[in-house]
Short mmCIF file of C-alpha atoms in Angstrom, two decimals:
data_model
loop_
_atom_site.label_atom_id
_atom_site.label_comp_id
_atom_site.label_asym_id
_atom_site.label_seq_id
_atom_site.Cartn_x
_atom_site.Cartn_y
_atom_site.Cartn_z
CA UNK L 1284 -0.81 98.19 143.00
CA UNK L 1285 -0.34 97.87 146.74
CA UNK L 1286 2.42 95.88 148.37
CA UNK L 1287 0.45 95.04 151.47
CA UNK L 1288 -3.24 94.34 151.58
CA UNK L 1289 -5.07 93.39 154.71
CA UNK L 1290 -8.07 91.32 155.42
CA UNK L 1291 -10.53 91.96 156.89
CA UNK L 1292 -10.78 95.76 156.67
CA UNK L 1293 -12.77 95.75 159.89
CA UNK L 1294 -13.22 93.17 162.65
CA UNK L 1295 -15.48 93.34 165.67
CA UNK L 1296 -15.28 90.67 168.38
CA UNK L 1297 -16.12 90.16 172.04
CA UNK L 1298 -13.59 90.64 174.74
CA UNK L 1299 -11.75 87.42 175.47
CA UNK L 1300 -12.02 86.09 171.94
CA UNK L 1301 -9.05 85.75 169.60
CA UNK L 1302 -8.59 88.17 166.70
CA UNK L 1303 -6.86 87.17 163.47
CA UNK L 1304 -5.80 89.62 160.81
CA UNK L 1305 -4.22 88.69 157.52
CA UNK L 1306 -1.82 90.48 155.18
CA UNK L 1307 -0.79 89.67 151.65
CA UNK L 1308 2.01 91.20 149.65
CA UNK L 1309 3.31 91.02 146.11
CA UNK L 1310 7.10 91.07 145.97
CA UNK L 1311 9.98 89.44 147.77
CA UNK L 1312 10.66 90.93 151.17
CA UNK L 1313 13.45 91.23 153.74
CA UNK L 1314 11.03 91.45 156.63
CA UNK L 1315 7.42 92.10 157.53
CA UNK L 1316 6.33 94.18 160.47
CA UNK L 1317 3.03 94.80 162.28
CA UNK L 1318 2.10 98.12 163.78
CA UNK L 1319 -0.77 99.38 165.87
CA UNK L 1320 -2.41 102.78 165.68
CA UNK L 1321 -4.89 104.16 168.16
CA UNK L 1322 -7.23 106.69 166.67
CA UNK L 1323 -5.45 109.96 165.89
CA UNK L 1324 -2.13 108.74 167.31
CA UNK L 1325 1.21 107.60 165.98
CA UNK L 1326 2.06 104.07 164.91
CA UNK L 1327 3.56 101.69 167.43
CA UNK L 1328 5.71 98.77 166.39
CA UNK L 1329 4.44 95.39 167.55
CA UNK L 1330 6.58 92.72 165.99
CA UNK L 1331 9.05 92.10 163.13
CA UNK L 1332 9.43 88.78 161.34
CA UNK L 1333 12.25 88.13 158.93
CA UNK L 1334 11.84 86.37 155.59
CA UNK L 1335 13.60 83.28 156.88
CA UNK L 1336 11.33 83.00 159.93
CA UNK L 1337 7.93 81.27 159.92
CA UNK L 1338 6.47 82.20 163.29
CA UNK L 1339 7.12 84.64 166.08
CA UNK L 1340 5.51 85.30 169.45
CA UNK L 1341 5.42 88.33 171.66
CA UNK L 1342 3.13 88.17 174.68
CA UNK L 1343 -0.43 87.68 173.39
CA UNK L 1344 0.71 88.25 169.82
CA UNK L 1345 1.51 85.52 167.34
CA UNK L 1346 2.69 86.32 163.83
CA UNK L 1347 3.17 83.83 161.02
CA UNK L 1348 4.81 84.34 157.68
CA UNK L 1349 4.38 82.17 154.57
CA UNK L 1350 6.75 83.46 151.92
CA UNK L 1351 5.51 80.91 149.37
CA UNK L 1352 2.02 82.37 149.62
CA UNK L 1353 3.32 85.91 150.28
CA UNK L 1354 1.11 86.25 153.31
CA UNK L 1355 1.26 86.87 157.02
CA UNK L 1356 -1.18 86.71 159.87
CA UNK L 1357 -1.38 88.44 163.22
CA UNK L 1358 -3.21 86.65 166.01
CA UNK L 1359 -4.16 88.45 169.20
CA UNK L 1360 -5.24 86.01 171.87
CA UNK L 1361 -7.57 86.70 174.76
CA UNK L 1362 -8.47 90.14 173.39
CA UNK L 1363 -9.10 93.11 175.69
CA UNK L 1364 -11.03 96.32 175.15
CA UNK L 1365 -7.69 98.15 175.13
CA UNK L 1366 -6.71 96.21 171.99
CA UNK L 1367 -9.23 98.31 170.04
CA UNK L 1368 -7.12 100.01 167.34
CA UNK L 1369 -6.11 99.82 163.72
CA UNK L 1370 -3.47 97.24 162.87
CA UNK L 1371 -1.16 97.59 159.87
CA UNK L 1372 1.22 95.22 158.25
CA UNK L 1373 4.25 96.76 156.58
CA UNK L 1374 6.85 95.18 154.35
CA UNK L 1375 10.46 95.92 153.57
CA UNK L 1376 11.12 94.88 150.02
CA UNK L 1377 14.54 93.57 149.08
CA UNK L 1378 16.88 96.46 148.37
CA UNK L 1379 14.47 99.12 149.62
CA UNK L 1380 15.00 101.68 152.35
CA UNK L 1381 11.39 102.06 153.39
CA UNK L 1382 8.43 100.39 154.96
CA UNK L 1383 5.35 100.05 152.77
CA UNK L 1384 2.12 99.88 154.73
CA UNK L 1385 -1.07 98.04 153.97
CA UNK L 1386 -4.54 99.51 154.30
CA UNK L 1387 -4.95 98.25 157.84
CA UNK L 1388 -7.56 96.37 159.81
CA UNK L 1389 -9.76 98.27 162.20
CA UNK L 1390 -10.27 96.04 165.23
CA UNK L 1391 -13.02 96.69 167.75
CA UNK L 1392 -13.16 94.71 170.98
CA UNK L 1393 -16.60 94.85 172.59
CA UNK L 1394 -16.63 94.60 176.39
CA UNK Y 766 12.03 106.11 177.26
CA UNK Y 767 13.38 107.97 174.20
CA UNK Y 768 10.76 109.10 171.74
CA UNK Y 769 10.31 110.92 168.46
CA UNK Y 770 8.76 114.34 168.94
CA UNK Y 771 6.96 116.39 166.32
CA UNK Y 772 5.87 120.01 166.14
CA UNK Y 773 3.43 121.50 165.59
CA UNK Y 774 0.72 119.02 166.54
CA UNK Y 775 -1.73 120.86 164.29
CA UNK Y 776 -1.21 123.55 161.68
CA UNK Y 777 -3.80 125.32 159.62
CA UNK Y 778 -2.58 127.14 156.51
CA UNK Y 779 -3.89 128.80 153.38
CA UNK Y 780 -3.40 127.15 150.00
CA UNK Y 781 -0.16 128.29 148.43
CA UNK Y 782 1.62 128.98 151.70
CA UNK Y 783 4.86 127.31 152.81
CA UNK Y 784 4.77 124.96 155.73
CA UNK Y 785 7.63 123.46 157.76
CA UNK Y 786 6.98 120.44 159.93
CA UNK Y 787 9.60 119.64 162.55
CA UNK Y 788 10.76 116.41 164.08
CA UNK Y 789 13.33 115.46 166.67
CA UNK Y 790 14.30 111.83 166.06
CA UNK Y 791 15.72 109.55 168.73
CA UNK Y 792 19.30 110.67 169.31
CA UNK Y 793 21.27 107.57 168.31
CA UNK Y 794 19.12 106.74 165.31
CA UNK Y 795 20.59 106.89 161.82
CA UNK Y 796 17.62 106.69 159.41
CA UNK Y 797 14.80 109.19 159.27
CA UNK Y 798 11.49 109.03 157.49
CA UNK Y 799 8.39 111.04 156.65
CA UNK Y 800 5.05 109.37 156.08
CA UNK Y 801 1.62 110.87 155.60
CA UNK Y 802 -1.86 109.57 156.30
CA UNK Y 803 -4.93 111.18 154.77
CA UNK Y 804 -7.80 110.82 157.21
CA UNK Y 805 -8.94 107.22 157.49
CA UNK Y 806 -6.64 106.05 154.72
CA UNK Y 807 -3.40 104.16 154.44
CA UNK Y 808 -0.04 105.34 155.70
CA UNK Y 809 1.97 106.51 152.68
CA UNK Y 810 5.75 106.65 152.44
CA UNK Y 811 7.17 110.04 151.43
CA UNK Y 812 10.93 109.95 151.94
CA UNK Y 813 13.80 108.28 153.76
CA UNK Y 814 16.96 110.10 154.78
CA UNK Y 815 20.38 108.81 155.78
CA UNK Y 816 23.79 110.41 156.16
CA UNK Y 817 22.45 113.82 155.21
CA UNK Y 818 20.92 112.79 151.96
CA UNK Y 819 17.72 111.29 150.62
CA UNK Y 820 17.88 107.48 150.38
CA UNK Y 821 14.56 106.93 148.71
CA UNK Y 822 11.47 108.98 147.88
CA UNK Y 823 8.03 108.26 146.58
CA UNK Y 824 6.10 109.73 143.64
CA UNK Y 825 4.27 111.91 146.16
CA UNK Y 826 7.53 113.57 147.15
CA UNK Y 827 7.70 115.97 144.22
CA UNK Y 828 9.53 119.26 143.83
CA UNK Y 829 7.29 121.07 146.29
CA UNK Y 830 8.63 118.85 149.11
CA UNK Y 831 12.06 118.98 150.68
CA UNK Y 832 13.73 117.60 153.81
CA UNK Y 833 16.63 118.84 155.85
CA UNK Y 834 18.57 118.00 158.96
CA UNK Y 835 19.81 121.47 159.71
CA UNK Y 836 21.50 121.05 163.06
CA UNK Y 837 22.13 117.40 163.77
CA UNK Y 838 19.02 117.00 165.89
CA UNK Y 839 16.02 118.36 164.00
CA UNK Y 840 14.64 116.77 160.85
CA UNK Y 841 12.28 118.97 158.89
CA UNK Y 842 9.79 118.52 156.08
CA UNK Y 843 9.04 121.60 154.01
CA UNK Y 844 6.10 121.95 151.68
CA UNK Y 845 6.77 124.95 149.48
CA UNK Y 846 3.33 125.81 148.12
CA UNK Y 847 0.59 123.84 149.87
CA UNK Y 848 -2.39 122.42 148.03
CA UNK Y 849 -5.75 121.34 149.40
CA UNK Y 850 -4.78 117.69 148.86
CA UNK Y 851 -1.76 118.08 151.16
CA UNK Y 852 -4.18 118.08 154.10
CA UNK Y 853 -3.17 115.01 156.09
CA UNK Y 854 -1.41 113.76 159.18
CA UNK Y 855 2.34 113.76 158.68
CA UNK Y 856 4.41 111.30 160.69
CA UNK Y 857 8.09 111.41 161.29
CA UNK Y 858 9.90 108.18 162.12
CA UNK Y 859 13.44 107.13 162.92
CA UNK Y 860 15.33 103.88 163.01
CA UNK Y 861 18.63 102.77 164.49
CA UNK Y 862 19.20 100.03 161.94
CA UNK Y 863 21.81 100.25 159.28
CA UNK Y 864 21.35 98.07 156.21
CA UNK Y 865 17.99 96.31 156.45
CA UNK Y 866 15.11 98.48 157.59
CA UNK Y 867 14.13 97.44 161.11
CA UNK Y 868 11.70 98.76 163.66
CA UNK Y 869 10.58 102.32 163.03
CA UNK Y 870 9.77 104.61 165.93
CA UNK Y 871 7.04 107.09 165.03
CA UNK Y 872 6.12 110.47 166.44
CA UNK Y 873 2.55 111.40 167.29
CA UNK Y 874 2.18 113.30 164.01
CA UNK Y 875 1.49 116.79 162.78
CA UNK Y 876 -1.97 117.38 161.40
CA UNK Y 877 -1.87 119.76 158.46
CA UNK Y 878 -5.08 121.41 157.31
CA UNK Y 879 -4.90 123.39 154.06
CA UNK Y 880 -7.80 125.79 153.46
#
């Protein structure tokens, strides 16, 4: 079974709208991270939230973490065409030396 | 800005051949990783490496895979006898963090095509 599962698998919105992506996981974590991947490129770290944090902001990004529900959300405000990419959540389980990635959400921003 | 570099960007090989994928992690980083991504699918963990030994490996990382840091700068992934299902994008990553896994810096990947 997968540690991180994202919802929705695909999201298409108009430029300027907000985009929300959700991630659920199964086991206790040290931290949860969000990454972005443009088609055919490497993954780029966006934000890290620790298990004792509930919310974090970075520019137009807002991440929340609910450890009781084992879920996280990534909000991108005022979306731009350049935000079109796949977004992955990744978890670090307690005691592990690896990131485990979810399936990702493919976000398309229509101009 | 420091970056992780990977070579080759694309390699085509025949089934059964050996392949070596190379990575140069960021110089002050301590942890090194290999991940793979089959086209359009999830990013799968293969192996983590610290202090010249494997820290953790996945079920995918069987006896046909090996990793090495031969000269203090390169970090290589060897696939001894490639199979069709090894066709994927392979990503190297490095991290400065000791203890808890922090931000990973990824290379642009090496696309492996096994015919």
